[in-house]
Amino acid sequence: MIRSFNGKTPKIHETAFISETAYVVGDVTIGKNSGIWPGAVVRADFGPIVIGENTMVEDNSVVHSGNSMDIGSNIIIGHGVVVHGRKIGDNTLIGNNATILDDAEIGVNCIVGAGSLVRQGMKIPDSSFVVGIPAEIKKQNSTKTSEYFKAGISVYQDLMKQYKAEGL
């Protein structure tokens, strides 16, 4: 479901996929070849949310912020994730059931482990692997990290084509 709120209507690229059971409302921009999967909510009622190209918001995740939010390109936001942060850099994976609290910023080429809690206002540097409650930086990612994400995104883009072909 795609809805306007407070005079703002989501802007969705023609190649993006929005599941019929997803909810996208307000000042949202969704880029080329991105996907919002079943049960996901993208709610921009307090500030704009911009989602870049080739970014997947998987099933039952919630993207909502009290301020503006910039979610880059080539990102996978896993199942059941809550994103309240300010920024997620390109080529990043947010693992299933992770929580990113208000005003947190995640750099480029990062991995946030499944079930992790990124604290309010935390700034995660580029190429970091973070995990835990609260999340802590455990190591730096290799340069191969972005290739891994691109392979996962490619699988989702193929799946998007199938969903669209079946009218889902």
Short mmCIF file of C-alpha atoms in Angstrom, two decimals:
data_model
loop_
_atom_site.label_atom_id
_atom_site.label_comp_id
_atom_site.label_asym_id
_atom_site.label_seq_id
_atom_site.Cartn_x
_atom_site.Cartn_y
_atom_site.Cartn_z
CA MET A 1 0.00 0.00 0.00
CA ILE A 2 1.37 3.40 -1.00
CA ARG A 3 -0.09 6.45 0.73
CA SER A 4 0.36 10.20 0.86
CA PHE A 5 0.68 11.90 4.23
CA ASN A 6 0.68 15.57 5.13
CA GLY A 7 0.83 16.55 1.46
CA LYS A 8 3.80 14.28 0.68
CA THR A 9 3.47 11.35 -1.73
CA PRO A 10 6.10 8.61 -2.06
CA LYS A 11 8.29 8.84 -5.18
CA ILE A 12 9.02 5.34 -6.41
CA HIS A 13 11.23 4.56 -9.39
CA GLU A 14 9.39 2.62 -12.09
CA THR A 15 11.80 -0.33 -11.75
CA ALA A 16 11.35 -0.62 -7.97
CA PHE A 17 9.20 -3.34 -6.44
CA ILE A 18 6.72 -2.62 -3.65
CA SER A 19 4.93 -5.71 -2.33
CA GLU A 20 1.17 -5.44 -2.17
CA THR A 21 1.43 -6.09 1.58
CA ALA A 22 4.15 -3.49 2.24
CA TYR A 23 3.20 -0.03 3.56
CA VAL A 24 5.01 3.04 2.20
CA VAL A 25 3.77 6.43 3.40
CA GLY A 26 4.81 10.08 3.29
CA ASP A 27 7.96 11.77 2.05
CA VAL A 28 9.69 8.62 0.77
CA THR A 29 11.93 8.28 -2.30
CA ILE A 30 12.77 4.77 -3.51
CA GLY A 31 15.48 4.34 -6.15
CA LYS A 32 15.96 2.20 -9.21
CA ASN A 33 15.74 -1.60 -8.80
CA SER A 34 15.06 -1.41 -5.06
CA GLY A 35 12.54 -3.65 -3.31
CA ILE A 36 10.19 -3.29 -0.36
CA TRP A 37 9.10 -6.82 0.55
CA PRO A 38 5.95 -8.25 2.22
CA GLY A 39 5.05 -6.76 5.58
CA ALA A 40 7.75 -4.07 5.42
CA VAL A 41 6.85 -0.54 6.54
CA VAL A 42 8.61 2.61 5.29
CA ARG A 43 7.07 5.50 7.21
CA ALA A 44 8.25 9.07 6.57
CA ASP A 45 5.89 11.11 8.70
CA PHE A 46 8.52 13.14 10.63
CA GLY A 47 11.11 13.67 7.90
CA PRO A 48 12.08 12.43 4.43
CA ILE A 49 13.42 8.94 3.85
CA VAL A 50 15.56 8.39 0.75
CA ILE A 51 16.36 4.83 -0.30
CA GLY A 52 18.98 4.51 -3.04
CA GLU A 53 19.33 2.06 -5.91
CA ASN A 54 19.46 -1.74 -5.61
CA THR A 55 18.45 -1.68 -1.95
CA MET A 56 16.25 -4.36 -0.39
CA VAL A 57 14.04 -3.85 2.66
CA GLU A 58 13.11 -7.42 3.51
CA ASP A 59 9.95 -8.86 5.04
CA ASN A 60 8.53 -7.32 8.24
CA SER A 61 11.19 -4.63 8.60
CA VAL A 62 10.29 -1.12 9.78
CA VAL A 63 12.05 1.98 8.45
CA HIS A 64 10.93 5.06 10.40
CA SER A 65 12.74 8.12 11.66
CA GLY A 66 12.15 11.21 13.71
CA ASN A 67 14.42 13.11 11.29
CA SER A 68 15.59 12.76 7.72
CA MET A 69 17.05 9.38 6.79
CA ASP A 70 19.41 8.45 3.96
CA ILE A 71 19.67 4.77 3.07
CA GLY A 72 22.25 4.34 0.32
CA SER A 73 22.55 1.94 -2.61
CA ASN A 74 23.32 -1.80 -2.72
CA ILE A 75 22.01 -2.41 0.80
CA ILE A 76 20.24 -5.40 2.27
CA ILE A 77 18.06 -4.70 5.30
CA GLY A 78 17.27 -8.19 6.56
CA HIS A 79 14.01 -9.64 7.85
CA GLY A 80 12.47 -8.07 10.94
CA VAL A 81 14.90 -5.14 11.20
CA VAL A 82 13.95 -1.86 12.88
CA VAL A 83 15.72 1.17 11.39
CA HIS A 84 15.37 4.49 13.20
CA GLY A 85 18.86 5.73 12.28
CA ARG A 86 19.91 8.74 10.25
CA LYS A 87 22.15 7.10 7.63
CA ILE A 88 23.15 3.72 6.19
CA GLY A 89 26.08 3.84 3.75
CA ASP A 90 26.31 1.98 0.43
CA ASN A 91 27.15 -1.74 0.20
CA THR A 92 25.95 -2.54 3.71
CA LEU A 93 24.13 -5.51 5.23
CA ILE A 94 21.85 -5.13 8.23
CA GLY A 95 21.29 -8.65 9.60
CA ASN A 96 17.91 -10.11 10.49
CA ASN A 97 16.21 -8.70 13.61
CA ALA A 98 18.82 -5.99 14.16
CA THR A 99 17.71 -2.67 15.68
CA ILE A 100 19.23 0.67 14.71
CA LEU A 101 18.18 3.43 17.11
CA ASP A 102 17.62 7.16 16.52
CA ASP A 103 20.33 9.22 14.84
CA ALA A 104 22.74 6.30 14.40
CA GLU A 105 24.95 6.44 11.30
CA ILE A 106 26.39 3.37 9.59
CA GLY A 107 29.25 3.76 7.13
CA VAL A 108 29.92 2.23 3.71
CA ASN A 109 30.71 -1.52 3.33
CA CYS A 110 29.49 -2.41 6.83
CA ILE A 111 27.86 -5.48 8.32
CA VAL A 112 25.55 -5.22 11.32
CA GLY A 113 25.15 -8.73 12.69
CA ALA A 114 21.76 -10.37 13.17
CA GLY A 115 20.04 -9.38 16.41
CA SER A 116 22.44 -6.50 17.10
CA LEU A 117 21.39 -3.26 18.79
CA VAL A 118 23.03 -0.13 17.38
CA ARG A 119 22.76 2.52 20.10
CA GLN A 120 21.21 5.95 19.66
CA GLY A 121 23.64 8.33 17.97
CA MET A 122 26.31 5.66 17.37
CA LYS A 123 28.62 6.38 14.41
CA ILE A 124 29.95 3.23 12.77
CA PRO A 125 32.99 3.83 10.52
CA ASP A 126 33.27 2.50 6.96
CA SER A 127 34.07 -1.21 6.49
CA SER A 128 33.11 -2.19 10.04
CA PHE A 129 31.64 -5.47 11.25
CA VAL A 130 29.51 -4.81 14.33
CA VAL A 131 27.62 -7.26 16.50
CA GLY A 132 26.08 -7.51 19.94
CA ILE A 133 23.76 -5.84 22.41
CA PRO A 134 24.88 -3.14 22.41
CA ALA A 135 26.67 -3.39 19.06
CA GLU A 136 30.45 -3.19 19.15
CA ILE A 137 32.95 -3.03 16.31
CA LYS A 138 34.62 -6.44 16.08
CA LYS A 139 36.75 -6.10 12.95
CA GLN A 140 37.17 -4.39 9.59
CA ASN A 141 35.57 -5.94 6.51
CA SER A 142 37.59 -6.93 3.48
CA THR A 143 37.21 -5.28 0.10
CA LYS A 144 35.26 -8.37 -1.03
CA THR A 145 32.32 -7.41 1.18
CA SER A 146 30.60 -5.28 -1.46
CA GLU A 147 30.84 -8.13 -4.01
CA TYR A 148 29.06 -10.41 -1.54
CA PHE A 149 26.21 -7.89 -1.17
CA LYS A 150 25.89 -7.40 -4.92
CA ALA A 151 25.43 -11.16 -5.38
CA GLY A 152 22.65 -11.20 -2.78
CA ILE A 153 20.98 -8.18 -4.32
CA SER A 154 21.12 -9.82 -7.76
CA VAL A 155 19.13 -12.77 -6.39
CA TYR A 156 16.48 -10.39 -5.06
CA GLN A 157 16.31 -8.48 -8.34
CA ASP A 158 15.62 -11.74 -10.19
CA LEU A 159 12.94 -12.54 -7.64
CA MET A 160 11.41 -9.06 -8.09
CA LYS A 161 11.02 -9.75 -11.80
CA GLN A 162 9.18 -12.98 -11.03
CA TYR A 163 6.89 -11.26 -8.52
CA LYS A 164 6.10 -8.48 -11.00
CA ALA A 165 5.44 -10.98 -13.80
CA GLU A 166 2.92 -12.74 -11.56
CA GLY A 167 1.27 -9.46 -10.54
CA LEU A 168 2.32 -9.73 -6.92
#
